[in-house]
CSV table of C-alpha atoms in Angstrom, one decimal:
chain,number,residue,atom,x,y,z
A,10,MET,CA,0.0,0.0,0.0
A,11,LYS,CA,2.8,2.4,1.0
A,12,ASN,CA,4.7,2.1,-2.3
A,13,ARG,CA,1.5,2.5,-4.3
A,14,MET,CA,0.6,5.6,-2.3
A,15,GLN,CA,4.0,7.0,-3.2
A,16,ASP,CA,3.1,6.5,-6.9
A,17,LEU,CA,0.2,8.9,-6.4
A,18,ASP,CA,2.4,11.5,-4.6
A,19,PHE,CA,2.7,14.0,-7.4
A,20,GLU,CA,3.1,17.2,-5.5
A,21,GLN,CA,6.8,17.5,-6.1
A,22,ASN,CA,6.1,17.7,-9.8
A,23,VAL,CA,3.3,20.2,-9.6
A,24,ALA,CA,3.9,24.0,-9.9
A,25,PHE,CA,1.6,26.1,-7.7
A,26,ASP,CA,3.0,29.4,-9.0
A,27,LYS,CA,-0.4,30.6,-10.3
A,28,VAL,CA,-2.3,29.7,-7.2
A,29,GLN,CA,-1.6,31.6,-3.9
A,30,GLU,CA,-1.0,29.4,-0.9
A,31,TYR,CA,-3.9,31.0,1.0
A,32,GLU,CA,-6.3,30.2,-1.9
A,33,PHE,CA,-7.5,27.0,-0.1
A,34,THR,CA,-10.3,26.0,-2.5
A,35,ARG,CA,-8.3,26.6,-5.7
A,36,ARG,CA,-5.3,24.7,-4.3
A,37,ALA,CA,-7.6,21.7,-3.4
A,38,ALA,CA,-9.2,21.8,-6.8
A,39,GLN,CA,-5.8,21.9,-8.5
A,40,ARG,CA,-4.5,18.9,-6.5
A,41,PHE,CA,-7.7,17.0,-7.2
A,42,ARG,CA,-7.4,17.7,-11.0
A,43,GLN,CA,-3.8,16.6,-10.9
A,44,VAL,CA,-4.4,13.3,-9.2
A,45,VAL,CA,-7.3,12.2,-11.4
A,46,SER,CA,-5.3,13.1,-14.5
A,47,LEU,CA,-2.5,10.6,-13.6
A,48,ASP,CA,-2.0,7.8,-16.0
A,49,SER,CA,-2.1,5.3,-13.2
A,50,PHE,CA,-5.3,6.7,-11.6
A,51,GLU,CA,-7.8,4.5,-13.3
A,52,ASP,CA,-5.6,1.4,-12.6
A,53,GLU,CA,-5.4,1.9,-8.9
A,54,ASP,CA,-7.6,0.2,-6.3
A,55,ALA,CA,-10.4,2.2,-4.9
A,56,ASP,CA,-8.8,2.0,-1.4
A,57,VAL,CA,-5.6,3.6,-2.6
A,58,ILE,CA,-7.5,6.4,-4.3
A,59,PHE,CA,-9.7,7.0,-1.3
A,60,HIS,CA,-6.8,7.1,1.2
A,61,TYR,CA,-4.9,9.5,-1.1
A,62,LEU,CA,-7.8,11.9,-1.6
A,63,TYR,CA,-8.6,11.7,2.1
A,64,LYS,CA,-5.1,12.7,3.0
A,65,GLU,CA,-5.0,15.6,0.5
A,66,MET,CA,-8.5,17.1,0.8
A,67,GLU,CA,-8.2,18.3,4.4
A,68,LEU,CA,-10.7,20.7,5.8
A,69,VAL,CA,-9.7,24.3,6.3
A,70,SER,CA,-10.2,25.6,9.8
A,71,PHE,CA,-12.0,28.7,10.8
A,72,GLY,CA,-8.7,30.1,12.1
A,73,ASP,CA,-7.0,29.7,8.7
A,74,HIS,CA,-9.9,31.5,7.0
A,75,LEU,CA,-9.6,34.3,9.6
A,76,LYS,CA,-5.9,34.5,8.9
A,77,ARG,CA,-6.4,34.7,5.2
A,78,TYR,CA,-9.0,37.5,5.7
A,79,ILE,CA,-6.6,39.5,7.8
A,80,TYR,CA,-3.7,38.8,5.4
A,81,GLU,CA,-5.6,40.2,2.4
A,82,ARG,CA,-7.2,43.1,4.3
A,83,ALA,CA,-3.9,44.2,5.8
A,84,GLU,CA,-2.1,43.7,2.5
A,85,LEU,CA,0.8,41.9,4.1
A,86,GLU,CA,3.7,41.5,1.8
A,87,GLU,CA,5.4,38.5,3.3
A,88,PRO,CA,4.4,35.0,2.0
A,89,PHE,CA,1.3,33.8,3.8
A,90,SER,CA,2.9,30.8,5.4
A,91,GLU,CA,5.7,32.9,6.9
A,92,ILE,CA,3.5,35.3,8.8
A,93,PRO,CA,3.7,34.5,12.6
A,94,GLN,CA,0.4,34.1,14.4
A,95,GLU,CA,1.5,37.0,16.7
A,96,VAL,CA,1.2,39.4,13.8
A,97,TYR,CA,-2.4,38.4,13.2
A,98,LYS,CA,-3.2,38.6,16.9
A,99,GLU,CA,-1.8,42.1,17.1
A,100,ILE,CA,-3.8,43.3,14.1
A,101,VAL,CA,-7.1,41.9,15.6
A,102,VAL,CA,-6.4,43.3,19.1
A,103,ASP,CA,-5.5,46.7,17.7
A,104,SER,CA,-8.6,46.8,15.5
A,105,PHE,CA,-10.9,45.8,18.4
A,106,LYS,CA,-9.4,48.6,20.5
A,107,GLU,CA,-9.7,51.1,17.6
A,108,THR,CA,-13.4,50.2,17.0
A,109,TYR,CA,-14.2,50.1,20.8
A,110,THR,CA,-15.5,46.5,20.3
A,111,PRO,CA,-15.7,44.4,23.5
A,112,LYS,CA,-13.9,41.2,23.8
A,113,SER,CA,-17.1,39.2,24.1
A,114,MET,CA,-20.9,39.6,23.9
A,115,ASN,CA,-21.0,37.8,27.3
A,116,PRO,CA,-19.2,38.5,30.6
A,117,THR,CA,-15.8,36.9,30.6
A,118,SER,CA,-12.5,37.3,32.6
A,119,THR,CA,-10.4,36.0,29.7
A,120,LYS,CA,-8.1,38.6,28.1
A,121,LEU,CA,-8.8,39.7,24.6
A,122,SER,CA,-5.4,38.5,23.4
A,123,ALA,CA,-6.1,35.0,24.7
A,124,LEU,CA,-9.5,35.0,23.0
A,125,VAL,CA,-8.0,36.2,19.7
A,126,ASN,CA,-5.3,33.4,19.9
A,127,ASN,CA,-8.1,30.9,20.4
A,128,TRP,CA,-10.1,32.2,17.4
A,129,LEU,CA,-7.0,31.9,15.2
A,130,ASN,CA,-6.6,28.3,16.2
A,131,GLN,CA,-10.2,27.1,16.2
A,132,ALA,CA,-11.6,24.6,13.8
A,133,SER,CA,-14.9,26.4,14.2
A,134,VAL,CA,-16.6,29.1,16.3
A,135,LYS,CA,-20.0,30.1,17.5
A,136,ARG,CA,-22.2,32.3,15.3
A,137,GLU,CA,-21.9,35.2,17.7
A,138,THR,CA,-18.1,35.2,17.4
A,139,VAL,CA,-18.5,35.9,13.7
A,140,PHE,CA,-20.8,38.9,14.5
A,141,LEU,CA,-18.3,40.2,17.1
A,142,LEU,CA,-15.4,39.9,14.6
A,143,GLY,CA,-17.6,41.7,12.1
A,144,PHE,CA,-17.6,44.7,14.4
A,145,GLY,CA,-14.1,44.3,15.7
A,146,LEU,CA,-12.6,44.1,12.2
A,147,LYS,CA,-15.0,46.6,10.5
A,148,MET,CA,-16.3,43.9,8.1
A,149,THR,CA,-18.9,44.6,5.5
A,150,THR,CA,-22.2,42.7,5.3
A,151,GLU,CA,-20.7,40.7,2.5
A,152,ASP,CA,-17.7,39.7,4.6
A,153,VAL,CA,-19.8,38.6,7.5
A,154,SER,CA,-22.2,36.7,5.2
A,155,ASP,CA,-19.2,34.8,3.7
A,156,PHE,CA,-18.0,33.8,7.1
A,157,LEU,CA,-21.5,32.6,8.1
A,158,THR,CA,-22.2,30.7,4.9
A,159,ARG,CA,-18.9,29.6,3.5
A,160,VAL,CA,-16.8,29.2,6.6
A,161,LEU,CA,-19.3,28.1,9.3
A,162,LYS,CA,-21.5,26.4,6.7
A,163,GLU,CA,-24.6,28.0,8.4
A,164,GLN,CA,-27.4,30.1,7.1
A,165,ASP,CA,-26.9,33.7,6.2
A,166,PHE,CA,-28.3,36.6,8.2
A,167,ASP,CA,-31.6,35.5,9.8
A,168,PHE,CA,-34.0,38.4,9.2
A,169,TYR,CA,-36.5,36.8,11.5
A,170,ASN,CA,-34.0,37.4,14.3
A,171,PRO,CA,-34.2,41.0,15.5
A,172,ASP,CA,-30.6,41.0,16.8
A,173,GLU,CA,-29.2,39.8,13.4
A,174,VAL,CA,-31.3,42.5,11.6
A,175,ILE,CA,-29.6,45.1,13.8
A,176,TYR,CA,-26.2,43.7,13.1
A,177,TRP,CA,-26.8,43.7,9.4
A,178,TYR,CA,-28.0,47.3,9.5
A,179,CYS,CA,-24.9,48.3,11.5
A,180,TYR,CA,-22.5,46.6,9.1
A,181,SER,CA,-24.3,48.1,6.2
A,182,THR,CA,-24.0,51.6,7.6
A,183,GLN,CA,-20.5,51.0,9.2
A,184,GLN,CA,-21.7,51.6,12.7
A,185,GLY,CA,-20.0,50.0,15.6
A,186,TYR,CA,-20.9,47.4,18.3
A,187,HIS,CA,-22.2,50.0,20.8
A,188,LYS,CA,-24.6,51.4,18.3
A,189,ALA,CA,-25.9,47.8,17.8
A,190,GLU,CA,-26.3,47.4,21.5
A,191,GLU,CA,-28.1,50.8,21.8
A,192,LEU,CA,-30.6,49.7,19.0
A,193,LYS,CA,-31.1,46.3,20.7
A,194,LYS,CA,-32.0,48.0,24.0
A,195,ASN,CA,-34.3,50.5,22.3
A,196,MET,CA,-36.0,47.7,20.5
A,197,ARG,CA,-36.6,45.8,23.7
A,198,TYR,CA,-37.8,48.9,25.5
A,199,SER,CA,-40.2,49.6,22.6
A,200,LEU,CA,-41.5,46.0,22.6
A,201,LEU,CA,-41.9,46.1,26.4
A,202,TRP,CA,-44.1,49.2,26.2
A,203,LYS,CA,-46.1,47.6,23.4
A,204,TRP,CA,-46.6,44.6,25.6
A,205,LYS,CA,-47.7,46.7,28.6
A,206,ILE,CA,-50.2,48.7,26.4
A,207,LEU,CA,-51.6,45.4,24.9
A,208,ARG,CA,-51.9,44.0,28.4
A,209,PHE,CA,-53.7,47.1,29.7
A,210,TYR,CA,-56.2,47.1,26.9
A,211,THR,CA,-56.7,43.3,27.3
A,212,GLU,CA,-57.4,43.6,31.1
A,213,ALA,CA,-59.6,46.7,30.5
A,214,THR,CA,-61.6,44.8,27.9
A,215,CYS,CA,-62.1,41.8,30.2
A,216,ALA,CA,-63.2,44.0,33.1
A,217,LEU,CA,-65.7,45.8,30.8
A,218,ILE,CA,-67.1,42.4,29.7
A,219,ARG,CA,-67.4,41.2,33.3
A,220,ARG,CA,-69.3,44.4,34.3
A,221,ARG,CA,-71.7,44.0,31.4
A,222,ASN,CA,-72.4,40.4,32.4
């Protein structure tokens, strides 16, 4: 099996010059096309082909997608693979401070730098982390949408969810996290008063019906 696997190891003979190392999907597609075009491909056992493709077609983590996003946005000049994680961490931390974005949507004693390191290493994250990064990194609605659908493999903005509608509005108008929180509080305050008015009229109507009876 090992020798036959080596026959399929074509990477040393393939030039990746036209595909950047952070273009994960294009690189995977290129490797796939190369392996299926090998003369020996059709003659190999299914097990050999499966194990080779399983080895090559690895999943790309959330952290790697985040690094690529930062790499392109910051227009870093060094090769992608040579950028230390510390550089990405500093960029994110500085951006969060610049935009006055909190380190979490929920109370936590963990330092921002530790949270950022965690995000850069995570295979996946919660949906709210993407929304937080959207504010912290001044993402557009399109950027956040890509992270939700292409990276997390979840649904796009849920316009039946009031919080996500507010987030979408703030990204669209480039307003920060604190504006989103203000809008969320106002919305809840408005809904509370609507509920109180509805309750008042319901109770008044019931009292009137009882008196008539």
